[in-house]
Amino acid sequence: MEKPKKVVLAYSGGLDTSVIIRWLIDNYGCEVIAFSADVGQQEDMEEVRKKALATGASKVHIYDLKEEFLRDYCFKALKAQALYEGKYPLGTALNRPIISKYLVEVAEKEGADAVAHGATGKGNDQVRFEVSVMALNPDLKCLAPVREWEFRSREEEIEYAQKHGIPVPVTKDKPYSIDLNIWSISIECGILEDPWEEPPEDAYLITKSPHEAPDEPLYLEIDFEGGEPVSLNGEKMDPVSLMLKLNEVGGQYGVGRVDMVENRLVGIKSREVYEAPGATILYAAHRELEHLCLDRETFRFKEYLAVKYAELVYYGLWFSPLREAMDAFINKTQERLTGTVRVKLYKGQCIPVGRQSPYSLYDYELATYDAADAFEHRAGEGFCKIWGLPLSVVARKK
Ligand code: ARG
C-alpha cells in the first residue's frame, strides 16, 4: 500500500486513539488531523482538543453532533422500533455512521488521502466505520492501526504511550471498555466477560440500581408528532434537552439496564451491558402509541421490519439503499403517529399506562360491553364460518 500523506483520525481522546496519532506519525511520517464529535459523551471537548494537539495532531476539528445524531439516526431507529436481538437500542451502532459521515467530510475539506479509526479487528465497529466510509467516498483509504500495530498486549501499548508522554488513565479498579453517547452506553470487558457473573453495580454509569430507586412511582407524559417525541409533561423540548432529561429521570428510577449475550457480525458472541434510560422510555411510549394508532396489518408488518432494520444498523449498512427505502416506508406509517402516552417509572421498569391520540383507531362503541355497544353481534356467526372453513374442509377429508 502506498503510504498515506495526510490522515484524518476519528479521535476520542482515549488511550488507543492517542497512541494512534503517534503511531501514524512514526510509521508513515504523515500529517495527522484529529476529528472529534460531541455525541453526548460528557467529556470536556476542549481537553480533547488540547490532548490531540499535545500528542502530535496538526489540527483538530470538533463538531457538536448531538442534535443531528438524535434526529437523523436515533429517532429513525425509534420509529422503526429497532432493537438488536430484541434488546440492544443500538447506541454505538447508530453512532458510527454519523462519525464516518463527518470524518469523510473533514477529509475532503482537508484534502486528506486517508481516514483512520481506533476499532479492533474482532468487533463490529471496524465494519461500521469502513463500510460507511466506502459508501460515502470509495476513493478514501481507511486505516485501522489497532489491527496492524506491533503491540501484542495492553502493557506494550501503555509502554509506548509512556515513552511518548501520552497520559495513561488509571484503569485498575474500573476495567471496563465503555462507549458513551446520548442515546445509550455500551459497557464490556473485565468481569463482564463471564456471562454467568451478574454485572457489579460499578459497571453502571447513569442508572441507579432498581433496589435503590424511589419507592413511589413517577408518571411522565410524552407527546409524539409524526412518530417523534416532541414534549415531556406538556413542555415542548428539543431532542437534546428531552434526552438529557429522560436519561436523568429514567436513571433515577433504574430504568434502561440491559444485560445480554449478543451475536457480533464477525461471528463472536459477546457479553454486553447497556444503559439507555431515555431510549427505553421512548421505545415503550412510541410502541404504545403505535398500538393505538396503527391498523393491525401495518403494525404487524412493521414488527417484521424492525428485526431487519436493527440488523442492518448493527451490521454497518446504514448508508444503504435498503435502509433508505425502509425509512420511506416507516415514515409513511408514522404520518398519523401523533398523540400522548403516559408511562409509569417504577423500580427499573417503564410501564405505559395511558395513551390518547386524535388519530386513535380505538372505537369505544365497538369495544365496549356496556349498553353503548354498537357492534353487530350477529355478523360474528358468518365471520366464524368463513374463517374456519378451510379447517372444516381438512377435518372432513380426514
Ligand atoms: N456491542 C456493541 C455494538 O457492537 C458495543 C460495542 C462497543 N462497546 C464498547 N464498550 N466499546 O454496537
mmCIF file of C-alpha atoms and ligand atoms in Angstrom:
data_model
loop_
_atom_site.group_PDB
_atom_site.id
_atom_site.type_symbol
_atom_site.label_atom_id
_atom_site.label_comp_id
_atom_site.label_asym_id
_atom_site.label_seq_id
_atom_site.Cartn_x
_atom_site.Cartn_y
_atom_site.Cartn_z
ATOM 1 C CA MET A 1 0.000 0.000 0.000
ATOM 2 C CA GLU A 2 1.159 3.498 -0.786
ATOM 3 C CA LYS A 3 1.956 5.428 2.396
ATOM 4 C CA PRO A 4 -0.739 7.917 3.376
ATOM 5 C CA LYS A 5 0.340 11.550 3.467
ATOM 6 C CA LYS A 6 -2.477 13.188 5.326
ATOM 7 C CA VAL A 7 -4.812 11.252 7.605
ATOM 8 C CA VAL A 8 -7.959 12.355 9.407
ATOM 9 C CA LEU A 9 -8.414 10.277 12.547
ATOM 10 C CA ALA A 10 -11.671 9.696 14.431
ATOM 11 C CA TYR A 11 -10.254 10.756 17.777
ATOM 12 C CA SER A 12 -11.921 10.072 21.118
ATOM 13 C CA GLY A 13 -9.227 11.333 23.436
ATOM 14 C CA GLY A 14 -8.799 7.859 24.946
ATOM 15 C CA LEU A 15 -5.596 5.848 25.109
ATOM 16 C CA ASP A 16 -5.977 3.931 21.826
ATOM 17 C CA THR A 17 -6.693 6.863 19.559
ATOM 18 C CA SER A 18 -3.983 8.931 21.279
ATOM 19 C CA VAL A 19 -1.436 6.208 20.641
ATOM 20 C CA ILE A 20 -2.709 6.042 17.049
ATOM 21 C CA ILE A 21 -1.764 9.694 16.447
ATOM 22 C CA ARG A 22 1.852 8.964 17.431
ATOM 23 C CA TRP A 23 1.958 5.635 15.705
ATOM 24 C CA LEU A 24 0.719 7.045 12.374
ATOM 25 C CA ILE A 25 3.346 9.788 12.504
ATOM 26 C CA ASP A 26 6.110 7.322 13.458
ATOM 27 C CA ASN A 27 5.140 4.713 10.898
ATOM 28 C CA TYR A 28 4.129 6.731 7.886
ATOM 29 C CA GLY A 29 5.659 10.123 8.580
ATOM 30 C CA CYS A 30 2.253 11.530 7.649
ATOM 31 C CA GLU A 31 0.298 14.505 8.900
ATOM 32 C CA VAL A 32 -2.490 13.558 11.324
ATOM 33 C CA ILE A 33 -5.601 15.682 11.753
ATOM 34 C CA ALA A 34 -7.917 14.763 14.607
ATOM 35 C CA PHE A 35 -11.686 14.806 14.299
ATOM 36 C CA SER A 36 -13.839 14.517 17.408
ATOM 37 C CA ALA A 37 -17.586 14.626 17.718
ATOM 38 C CA ASP A 38 -19.553 15.625 20.749
ATOM 39 C CA VAL A 39 -22.284 12.999 20.768
ATOM 40 C CA GLY A 40 -23.122 13.467 24.421
ATOM 41 C CA GLN A 41 -20.209 11.541 25.920
ATOM 42 C CA GLN A 42 -19.998 14.151 28.703
ATOM 43 C CA GLU A 43 -16.398 14.991 28.056
ATOM 44 C CA ASP A 44 -14.715 18.354 28.030
ATOM 45 C CA MET A 45 -14.118 18.740 24.300
ATOM 46 C CA GLU A 46 -11.564 21.494 24.905
ATOM 47 C CA GLU A 47 -9.487 18.982 26.860
ATOM 48 C CA VAL A 48 -9.836 16.557 23.974
ATOM 49 C CA ARG A 49 -8.590 19.262 21.602
ATOM 50 C CA LYS A 50 -5.578 20.049 23.793
ATOM 51 C CA LYS A 51 -4.702 16.394 24.176
ATOM 52 C CA ALA A 52 -4.810 15.753 20.426
ATOM 53 C CA LEU A 53 -2.528 18.702 19.733
ATOM 54 C CA ALA A 54 -0.140 17.748 22.558
ATOM 55 C CA THR A 55 0.041 14.225 21.159
ATOM 56 C CA GLY A 56 1.039 15.382 17.691
ATOM 57 C CA ALA A 57 -2.082 16.188 15.681
ATOM 58 C CA SER A 58 -1.519 19.112 13.328
ATOM 59 C CA LYS A 59 -5.118 20.293 13.665
ATOM 60 C CA VAL A 60 -8.283 19.329 15.484
ATOM 61 C CA HIS A 61 -11.863 19.540 14.253
ATOM 62 C CA ILE A 62 -14.586 19.277 16.869
ATOM 63 C CA TYR A 63 -18.266 19.121 15.922
ATOM 64 C CA ASP A 64 -21.285 19.076 18.181
ATOM 65 C CA LEU A 65 -23.409 16.364 16.585
ATOM 66 C CA LYS A 66 -25.840 15.606 19.401
ATOM 67 C CA GLU A 67 -28.945 17.007 17.777
ATOM 68 C CA GLU A 68 -28.265 15.596 14.319
ATOM 69 C CA PHE A 69 -27.387 12.244 15.875
ATOM 70 C CA LEU A 70 -30.729 12.091 17.668
ATOM 71 C CA ARG A 71 -32.879 13.438 14.844
ATOM 72 C CA ASP A 72 -31.353 11.714 11.837
ATOM 73 C CA TYR A 73 -30.157 8.453 13.346
ATOM 74 C CA CYS A 74 -31.664 7.572 16.741
ATOM 75 C CA PHE A 75 -35.199 8.764 16.032
ATOM 76 C CA LYS A 76 -35.224 6.780 12.798
ATOM 77 C CA ALA A 77 -34.349 3.652 14.755
ATOM 78 C CA LEU A 78 -37.021 4.590 17.299
ATOM 79 C CA LYS A 79 -39.684 4.955 14.600
ATOM 80 C CA ALA A 80 -38.596 1.573 13.269
ATOM 81 C CA GLN A 81 -38.732 0.148 16.832
ATOM 82 C CA ALA A 82 -35.347 -1.397 16.036
ATOM 83 C CA LEU A 83 -33.680 -3.310 18.867
ATOM 84 C CA TYR A 84 -30.828 -5.671 18.002
ATOM 85 C CA GLU A 85 -31.700 -9.194 19.076
ATOM 86 C CA GLY A 86 -34.716 -7.743 20.800
ATOM 87 C CA LYS A 87 -32.713 -5.871 23.430
ATOM 88 C CA TYR A 88 -29.926 -3.520 22.333
ATOM 89 C CA PRO A 89 -31.024 0.040 21.469
ATOM 90 C CA LEU A 90 -28.042 0.345 19.109
ATOM 91 C CA GLY A 91 -26.372 3.468 20.525
ATOM 92 C CA THR A 92 -22.853 2.565 19.401
ATOM 93 C CA ALA A 93 -24.041 1.136 16.083
ATOM 94 C CA LEU A 94 -26.046 4.284 15.233
ATOM 95 C CA ASN A 95 -23.174 6.497 16.240
ATOM 96 C CA ARG A 96 -20.572 5.112 13.813
ATOM 97 C CA PRO A 97 -22.278 6.230 10.602
ATOM 98 C CA ILE A 98 -22.584 9.865 11.687
ATOM 99 C CA ILE A 99 -18.940 9.892 12.839
ATOM 100 C CA SER A 100 -17.978 8.394 9.471
ATOM 101 C CA LYS A 101 -20.019 10.990 7.615
ATOM 102 C CA TYR A 102 -18.103 13.860 9.207
ATOM 103 C CA LEU A 103 -14.803 12.012 9.079
ATOM 104 C CA VAL A 104 -15.214 11.850 5.315
ATOM 105 C CA GLU A 105 -16.360 15.466 5.146
ATOM 106 C CA VAL A 106 -13.309 16.698 7.079
ATOM 107 C CA ALA A 107 -11.012 14.515 4.949
ATOM 108 C CA GLU A 108 -12.457 16.014 1.778
ATOM 109 C CA LYS A 109 -12.149 19.572 3.116
ATOM 110 C CA GLU A 110 -8.588 18.994 4.227
ATOM 111 C CA GLY A 111 -7.560 17.185 1.052
ATOM 112 C CA ALA A 112 -6.552 14.112 3.049
ATOM 113 C CA ASP A 113 -5.891 10.824 1.277
ATOM 114 C CA ALA A 114 -6.918 8.606 4.195
ATOM 115 C CA VAL A 115 -9.043 8.376 7.303
ATOM 116 C CA ALA A 116 -8.381 6.236 10.372
ATOM 117 C CA HIS A 117 -10.323 4.787 13.284
ATOM 118 C CA GLY A 118 -9.456 3.085 16.565
ATOM 119 C CA ALA A 119 -11.607 -0.032 16.311
ATOM 120 C CA THR A 120 -10.159 -3.515 16.727
ATOM 121 C CA GLY A 121 -10.185 -6.420 14.300
ATOM 122 C CA LYS A 122 -12.680 -8.509 16.231
ATOM 123 C CA GLY A 123 -15.500 -6.034 16.754
ATOM 124 C CA ASN A 124 -18.417 -4.565 14.875
ATOM 125 C CA ASP A 125 -17.175 -1.002 14.860
ATOM 126 C CA GLN A 126 -14.400 -1.577 12.283
ATOM 127 C CA VAL A 127 -17.075 -2.786 9.890
ATOM 128 C CA ARG A 128 -19.359 0.175 10.567
ATOM 129 C CA PHE A 129 -16.571 2.718 10.032
ATOM 130 C CA GLU A 130 -15.100 1.123 6.960
ATOM 131 C CA VAL A 131 -18.339 0.258 5.207
ATOM 132 C CA SER A 132 -19.705 3.753 5.897
ATOM 133 C CA VAL A 133 -16.563 5.379 4.519
ATOM 134 C CA MET A 134 -16.726 3.133 1.439
ATOM 135 C CA ALA A 135 -20.347 4.114 0.901
ATOM 136 C CA LEU A 136 -19.602 7.830 1.176
ATOM 137 C CA ASN A 137 -16.259 8.091 -0.585
ATOM 138 C CA PRO A 138 -14.849 4.874 -2.048
ATOM 139 C CA ASP A 139 -11.604 6.615 -3.016
ATOM 140 C CA LEU A 140 -10.557 7.331 0.551
ATOM 141 C CA LYS A 141 -8.239 4.853 2.220
ATOM 142 C CA CYS A 142 -9.429 3.736 5.620
ATOM 143 C CA LEU A 143 -6.743 2.780 8.143
ATOM 144 C CA ALA A 144 -7.230 0.680 11.253
ATOM 145 C CA PRO A 145 -3.915 0.937 13.152
ATOM 146 C CA VAL A 146 -5.114 -1.190 16.095
ATOM 147 C CA ARG A 147 -5.442 -4.098 13.637
ATOM 148 C CA GLU A 148 -1.948 -3.564 12.326
ATOM 149 C CA TRP A 149 0.334 -2.374 15.019
ATOM 150 C CA GLU A 150 3.014 -4.415 16.678
ATOM 151 C CA PHE A 151 1.852 -4.168 20.310
ATOM 152 C CA ARG A 152 0.938 -7.621 21.495
ATOM 153 C CA SER A 153 -0.618 -6.534 24.767
ATOM 154 C CA ARG A 154 -2.141 -3.606 26.595
ATOM 155 C CA GLU A 155 1.123 -3.346 28.555
ATOM 156 C CA GLU A 156 3.197 -2.841 25.405
ATOM 157 C CA GLU A 157 0.783 -0.181 24.203
ATOM 158 C CA ILE A 158 0.989 1.601 27.582
ATOM 159 C CA GLU A 159 4.763 1.419 27.494
ATOM 160 C CA TYR A 160 4.756 3.066 24.059
ATOM 161 C CA ALA A 161 2.339 5.730 25.338
ATOM 162 C CA GLN A 162 4.535 6.491 28.340
ATOM 163 C CA LYS A 163 7.636 6.695 26.148
ATOM 164 C CA HIS A 164 5.857 9.370 24.085
ATOM 165 C CA GLY A 165 4.420 11.302 27.030
ATOM 166 C CA ILE A 166 0.810 10.280 26.311
ATOM 167 C CA PRO A 167 -1.159 10.333 29.573
ATOM 168 C CA VAL A 168 -2.413 6.868 30.540
ATOM 169 C CA PRO A 169 -5.640 6.728 32.549
ATOM 170 C CA VAL A 170 -5.595 4.544 35.662
ATOM 171 C CA THR A 171 -7.985 1.708 34.871
ATOM 172 C CA LYS A 172 -7.218 -0.887 37.537
ATOM 173 C CA ASP A 173 -10.442 -0.527 39.534
ATOM 174 C CA LYS A 174 -12.724 0.008 36.557
ATOM 175 C CA PRO A 175 -11.519 -2.386 33.935
ATOM 176 C CA TYR A 176 -14.432 -1.761 31.580
ATOM 177 C CA SER A 177 -14.442 -0.658 27.991
ATOM 178 C CA ILE A 178 -17.099 1.999 27.690
ATOM 179 C CA ASP A 179 -18.642 3.680 24.678
ATOM 180 C CA LEU A 180 -20.903 6.500 25.684
ATOM 181 C CA ASN A 181 -23.330 8.728 23.855
ATOM 182 C CA ILE A 182 -26.600 10.496 24.490
ATOM 183 C CA TRP A 183 -28.661 7.543 23.202
ATOM 184 C CA SER A 184 -27.051 4.661 25.057
ATOM 185 C CA ILE A 185 -23.944 3.459 26.844
ATOM 186 C CA SER A 186 -22.140 0.228 25.913
ATOM 187 C CA ILE A 187 -20.089 -1.451 28.612
ATOM 188 C CA GLU A 188 -17.910 -4.526 28.191
ATOM 189 C CA CYS A 189 -14.730 -6.302 29.414
ATOM 190 C CA GLY A 190 -13.467 -7.133 32.873
ATOM 191 C CA ILE A 191 -15.711 -9.361 34.972
ATOM 192 C CA LEU A 192 -18.488 -8.889 32.390
ATOM 193 C CA GLU A 193 -16.660 -11.322 30.114
ATOM 194 C CA ASP A 194 -18.033 -14.107 32.311
ATOM 195 C CA PRO A 195 -21.661 -14.392 31.194
ATOM 196 C CA TRP A 196 -22.584 -16.148 34.441
ATOM 197 C CA GLU A 197 -21.494 -13.224 36.614
ATOM 198 C CA GLU A 198 -24.093 -10.599 37.451
ATOM 199 C CA PRO A 199 -22.801 -7.161 36.409
ATOM 200 C CA PRO A 200 -21.444 -5.427 39.503
ATOM 201 C CA GLU A 201 -23.037 -2.097 40.386
ATOM 202 C CA ASP A 202 -19.889 -0.198 39.434
ATOM 203 C CA ALA A 203 -20.338 -1.265 35.807
ATOM 204 C CA TYR A 204 -23.304 1.107 35.539
ATOM 205 C CA LEU A 205 -22.714 4.797 34.970
ATOM 206 C CA ILE A 206 -26.073 6.547 34.847
ATOM 207 C CA THR A 207 -28.718 4.179 36.230
ATOM 208 C CA LYS A 208 -29.455 3.554 39.880
ATOM 209 C CA SER A 209 -29.984 0.007 40.965
ATOM 210 C CA PRO A 210 -33.751 -0.698 40.916
ATOM 211 C CA HIS A 211 -33.402 -1.659 44.628
ATOM 212 C CA GLU A 212 -32.335 1.852 45.399
ATOM 213 C CA ALA A 213 -34.837 3.587 43.159
ATOM 214 C CA PRO A 214 -37.596 5.581 44.868
ATOM 215 C CA ASP A 215 -40.441 3.600 46.471
ATOM 216 C CA GLU A 216 -43.065 5.799 44.818
ATOM 217 C CA PRO A 217 -43.628 5.576 41.055
ATOM 218 C CA LEU A 218 -43.114 8.558 38.761
ATOM 219 C CA TYR A 219 -45.538 9.327 35.931
ATOM 220 C CA LEU A 220 -44.402 11.001 32.713
ATOM 221 C CA GLU A 221 -46.368 12.155 29.691
ATOM 222 C CA ILE A 222 -44.650 12.152 26.341
ATOM 223 C CA ASP A 223 -46.114 13.765 23.222
ATOM 224 C CA PHE A 224 -45.222 12.452 19.800
ATOM 225 C CA GLU A 225 -45.671 14.147 16.423
ATOM 226 C CA GLY A 226 -45.250 12.027 13.340
ATOM 227 C CA GLY A 227 -43.651 9.322 15.468
ATOM 228 C CA GLU A 228 -41.047 11.625 17.033
ATOM 229 C CA PRO A 229 -41.043 12.736 20.661
ATOM 230 C CA VAL A 230 -41.609 16.474 20.986
ATOM 231 C CA SER A 231 -42.539 17.203 24.565
ATOM 232 C CA LEU A 232 -42.364 15.990 28.116
ATOM 233 C CA ASN A 233 -45.179 16.668 30.588
ATOM 234 C CA GLY A 234 -46.672 19.170 28.182
ATOM 235 C CA GLU A 235 -43.475 21.149 27.765
ATOM 236 C CA LYS A 236 -42.002 21.351 24.250
ATOM 237 C CA MET A 237 -38.392 20.226 24.210
ATOM 238 C CA ASP A 238 -35.680 19.940 21.596
ATOM 239 C CA PRO A 239 -34.311 16.407 21.147
ATOM 240 C CA VAL A 240 -31.137 17.011 23.146
ATOM 241 C CA SER A 241 -32.860 18.557 26.188
ATOM 242 C CA LEU A 242 -35.520 15.857 26.078
ATOM 243 C CA MET A 243 -32.977 13.033 26.008
ATOM 244 C CA LEU A 244 -30.880 14.547 28.780
ATOM 245 C CA LYS A 245 -33.985 14.880 30.952
ATOM 246 C CA LEU A 246 -35.236 11.355 30.210
ATOM 247 C CA ASN A 247 -31.801 9.877 30.848
ATOM 248 C CA GLU A 248 -31.673 11.673 34.163
ATOM 249 C CA VAL A 249 -35.117 10.698 35.484
ATOM 250 C CA GLY A 250 -35.033 7.242 33.932
ATOM 251 C CA GLY A 251 -31.634 6.674 35.528
ATOM 252 C CA GLN A 252 -33.001 7.729 38.934
ATOM 253 C CA TYR A 253 -35.689 5.044 38.635
ATOM 254 C CA GLY A 254 -33.260 2.362 37.477
ATOM 255 C CA VAL A 255 -34.827 2.166 34.004
ATOM 256 C CA GLY A 256 -32.949 1.018 30.913
ATOM 257 C CA ARG A 257 -30.395 -1.549 32.033
ATOM 258 C CA VAL A 258 -29.748 -4.316 29.525
ATOM 259 C CA ASP A 259 -27.562 -7.359 30.135
ATOM 260 C CA MET A 260 -27.173 -9.636 27.118
ATOM 261 C CA VAL A 261 -25.033 -12.041 25.166
ATOM 262 C CA GLU A 262 -25.129 -10.856 21.567
ATOM 263 C CA ASN A 263 -24.013 -12.126 18.189
ATOM 264 C CA ARG A 264 -21.362 -9.886 16.701
ATOM 265 C CA LEU A 265 -21.220 -9.597 12.945
ATOM 266 C CA VAL A 266 -17.755 -11.215 12.897
ATOM 267 C CA GLY A 267 -19.186 -14.367 14.471
ATOM 268 C CA ILE A 268 -18.146 -13.940 18.094
ATOM 269 C CA LYS A 269 -20.651 -13.997 20.925
ATOM 270 C CA SER A 270 -20.017 -11.255 23.415
ATOM 271 C CA ARG A 271 -21.489 -10.302 26.758
ATOM 272 C CA GLU A 272 -22.577 -6.707 26.738
ATOM 273 C CA VAL A 273 -24.179 -4.438 29.260
ATOM 274 C CA TYR A 274 -26.069 -1.355 28.142
ATOM 275 C CA GLU A 275 -27.659 1.612 29.823
ATOM 276 C CA ALA A 276 -30.297 3.537 27.946
ATOM 277 C CA PRO A 277 -32.864 5.044 30.298
ATOM 278 C CA GLY A 278 -34.153 7.690 27.881
ATOM 279 C CA ALA A 279 -34.253 5.401 24.857
ATOM 280 C CA THR A 280 -36.040 2.701 26.866
ATOM 281 C CA ILE A 281 -38.754 5.160 27.889
ATOM 282 C CA LEU A 282 -39.139 6.431 24.322
ATOM 283 C CA TYR A 283 -39.318 2.921 22.830
ATOM 284 C CA ALA A 284 -42.009 1.900 25.319
ATOM 285 C CA ALA A 285 -44.065 5.047 24.776
ATOM 286 C CA HIS A 286 -43.692 5.072 20.989
ATOM 287 C CA ARG A 287 -44.682 1.444 20.697
ATOM 288 C CA GLU A 288 -47.745 2.090 22.822
ATOM 289 C CA LEU A 289 -48.847 4.868 20.508
ATOM 290 C CA GLU A 290 -48.407 2.513 17.556
ATOM 291 C CA HIS A 291 -50.694 0.029 19.305
ATOM 292 C CA LEU A 292 -53.332 2.741 19.432
ATOM 293 C CA CYS A 293 -52.924 4.359 16.022
ATOM 294 C CA LEU A 294 -51.711 1.786 13.504
ATOM 295 C CA ASP A 295 -54.050 -0.647 11.828
ATOM 296 C CA ARG A 296 -53.335 -4.256 12.644
ATOM 297 C CA GLU A 297 -51.578 -5.280 9.417
ATOM 298 C CA THR A 298 -49.305 -2.230 9.310
ATOM 299 C CA PHE A 299 -48.399 -2.785 12.946
ATOM 300 C CA ARG A 300 -47.585 -6.428 12.251
ATOM 301 C CA PHE A 301 -45.580 -5.734 9.113
ATOM 302 C CA LYS A 302 -43.556 -3.095 10.970
ATOM 303 C CA GLU A 303 -42.658 -5.715 13.551
ATOM 304 C CA TYR A 304 -41.000 -7.852 10.882
ATOM 305 C CA LEU A 305 -39.222 -4.832 9.524
ATOM 306 C CA ALA A 306 -37.928 -3.847 12.966
ATOM 307 C CA VAL A 307 -35.842 -7.013 13.114
ATOM 308 C CA LYS A 308 -34.301 -6.319 9.709
ATOM 309 C CA TYR A 309 -33.759 -2.644 10.448
ATOM 310 C CA ALA A 310 -31.879 -3.409 13.664
ATOM 311 C CA GLU A 311 -29.757 -5.994 11.873
ATOM 312 C CA LEU A 312 -28.880 -3.570 9.120
ATOM 313 C CA VAL A 313 -27.825 -0.857 11.568
ATOM 314 C CA TYR A 314 -25.846 -3.352 13.635
ATOM 315 C CA TYR A 315 -24.147 -4.743 10.528
ATOM 316 C CA GLY A 316 -22.836 -1.348 9.441
ATOM 317 C CA LEU A 317 -25.169 -0.897 6.466
ATOM 318 C CA TRP A 318 -26.621 2.467 7.455
ATOM 319 C CA PHE A 319 -25.726 4.128 4.143
ATOM 320 C CA SER A 320 -27.529 1.527 2.085
ATOM 321 C CA PRO A 321 -30.440 1.798 -0.348
ATOM 322 C CA LEU A 322 -32.406 -0.683 1.758
ATOM 323 C CA ARG A 323 -32.198 1.475 4.882
ATOM 324 C CA GLU A 324 -33.382 4.499 2.907
ATOM 325 C CA ALA A 325 -36.255 2.553 1.422
ATOM 326 C CA MET A 326 -37.249 1.198 4.814
ATOM 327 C CA ASP A 327 -37.202 4.723 6.241
ATOM 328 C CA ALA A 328 -39.517 5.880 3.468
ATOM 329 C CA PHE A 329 -41.957 3.119 4.361
ATOM 330 C CA ILE A 330 -41.643 3.732 8.093
ATOM 331 C CA ASN A 331 -42.176 7.474 7.729
ATOM 332 C CA LYS A 332 -45.353 6.752 5.816
ATOM 333 C CA THR A 333 -46.603 4.665 8.732
ATOM 334 C CA GLN A 334 -45.781 7.473 11.164
ATOM 335 C CA GLU A 335 -47.824 10.196 9.442
ATOM 336 C CA ARG A 336 -50.614 9.811 11.974
ATOM 337 C CA LEU A 337 -48.472 8.807 14.898
ATOM 338 C CA THR A 338 -49.284 11.896 16.879
ATOM 339 C CA GLY A 339 -50.552 11.720 20.425
ATOM 340 C CA THR A 340 -49.629 11.325 24.058
ATOM 341 C CA VAL A 341 -48.522 8.374 26.122
ATOM 342 C CA ARG A 342 -48.402 8.283 29.914
ATOM 343 C CA VAL A 343 -45.784 5.977 31.376
ATOM 344 C CA LYS A 344 -45.038 4.950 34.930
ATOM 345 C CA LEU A 345 -41.442 4.559 36.048
ATOM 346 C CA TYR A 346 -41.083 2.199 38.952
ATOM 347 C CA LYS A 347 -38.093 0.231 40.228
ATOM 348 C CA GLY A 348 -36.359 -0.337 36.916
ATOM 349 C CA GLN A 349 -39.491 -0.600 34.826
ATOM 350 C CA CYS A 350 -41.151 1.736 32.394
ATOM 351 C CA ILE A 351 -44.814 0.788 32.061
ATOM 352 C CA PRO A 352 -47.157 2.558 29.640
ATOM 353 C CA VAL A 353 -50.441 3.150 31.463
ATOM 354 C CA GLY A 354 -52.340 5.598 29.254
ATOM 355 C CA ARG A 355 -52.483 6.623 25.606
ATOM 356 C CA GLN A 356 -54.500 9.093 23.529
ATOM 357 C CA SER A 357 -54.412 10.469 20.004
ATOM 358 C CA PRO A 358 -56.575 12.397 17.544
ATOM 359 C CA TYR A 359 -55.780 9.519 15.165
ATOM 360 C CA SER A 360 -56.640 6.765 17.609
ATOM 361 C CA LEU A 361 -58.257 3.769 15.941
ATOM 362 C CA TYR A 362 -59.750 2.693 19.231
ATOM 363 C CA ASP A 363 -63.528 2.818 18.911
ATOM 364 C CA TYR A 364 -65.322 2.739 22.239
ATOM 365 C CA GLU A 365 -68.672 1.764 20.747
ATOM 366 C CA LEU A 366 -67.107 -1.217 19.021
ATOM 367 C CA ALA A 367 -65.040 -2.259 22.030
ATOM 368 C CA THR A 368 -67.466 -1.797 24.904
ATOM 369 C CA TYR A 369 -69.515 -4.486 26.616
ATOM 370 C CA ASP A 370 -71.789 -1.777 28.028
ATOM 371 C CA ALA A 371 -75.140 -0.572 26.716
ATOM 372 C CA ALA A 372 -73.388 1.695 24.219
ATOM 373 C CA ASP A 373 -72.218 -1.396 22.320
ATOM 374 C CA ALA A 374 -72.670 -0.766 18.579
ATOM 375 C CA PHE A 375 -71.015 -3.936 17.262
ATOM 376 C CA GLU A 376 -73.167 -6.110 15.058
ATOM 377 C CA HIS A 377 -73.006 -9.322 17.086
ATOM 378 C CA ARG A 378 -74.829 -11.464 14.561
ATOM 379 C CA ALA A 379 -72.136 -10.772 11.977
ATOM 380 C CA GLY A 380 -69.813 -12.854 14.155
ATOM 381 C CA GLU A 381 -71.558 -16.036 13.091
ATOM 382 C CA GLY A 382 -70.779 -15.640 9.393
ATOM 383 C CA PHE A 383 -67.281 -14.495 10.175
ATOM 384 C CA CYS A 384 -66.520 -17.642 12.167
ATOM 385 C CA LYS A 385 -67.973 -19.881 9.471
ATOM 386 C CA ILE A 386 -65.825 -18.413 6.711
ATOM 387 C CA TRP A 387 -62.682 -18.067 8.840
ATOM 388 C CA GLY A 388 -62.925 -21.688 9.984
ATOM 389 C CA LEU A 389 -63.975 -23.037 6.573
ATOM 390 C CA PRO A 390 -60.522 -24.299 5.485
ATOM 391 C CA LEU A 391 -60.097 -26.205 8.756
ATOM 392 C CA SER A 392 -63.505 -27.812 8.469
ATOM 393 C CA VAL A 393 -62.607 -28.961 4.945
ATOM 394 C CA VAL A 394 -59.439 -30.563 6.281
ATOM 395 C CA ALA A 395 -61.374 -32.244 9.101
ATOM 396 C CA ARG A 396 -63.928 -33.737 6.695
ATOM 397 C CA LYS A 397 -61.216 -35.108 4.408
ATOM 398 C CA LYS A 398 -59.543 -36.939 7.336
HETATM 399 N N1 ARG B 1 -21.583 -4.396 21.175
HETATM 400 C C1 ARG B 1 -21.923 -3.040 20.888
HETATM 401 C C2 ARG B 1 -22.010 -2.837 19.418
HETATM 402 O O1 ARG B 1 -21.430 -3.568 18.670
HETATM 403 C C3 ARG B 1 -20.982 -2.065 21.554
HETATM 404 C C4 ARG B 1 -19.559 -2.052 21.046
HETATM 405 C C5 ARG B 1 -18.653 -1.018 21.648
HETATM 406 N N2 ARG B 1 -18.518 -1.223 23.048
HETATM 407 C C6 ARG B 1 -17.541 -0.765 23.823
HETATM 408 N N3 ARG B 1 -17.651 -0.955 25.102
HETATM 409 N N4 ARG B 1 -16.521 -0.136 23.333
HETATM 410 O O2 ARG B 1 -22.661 -1.933 18.955
#
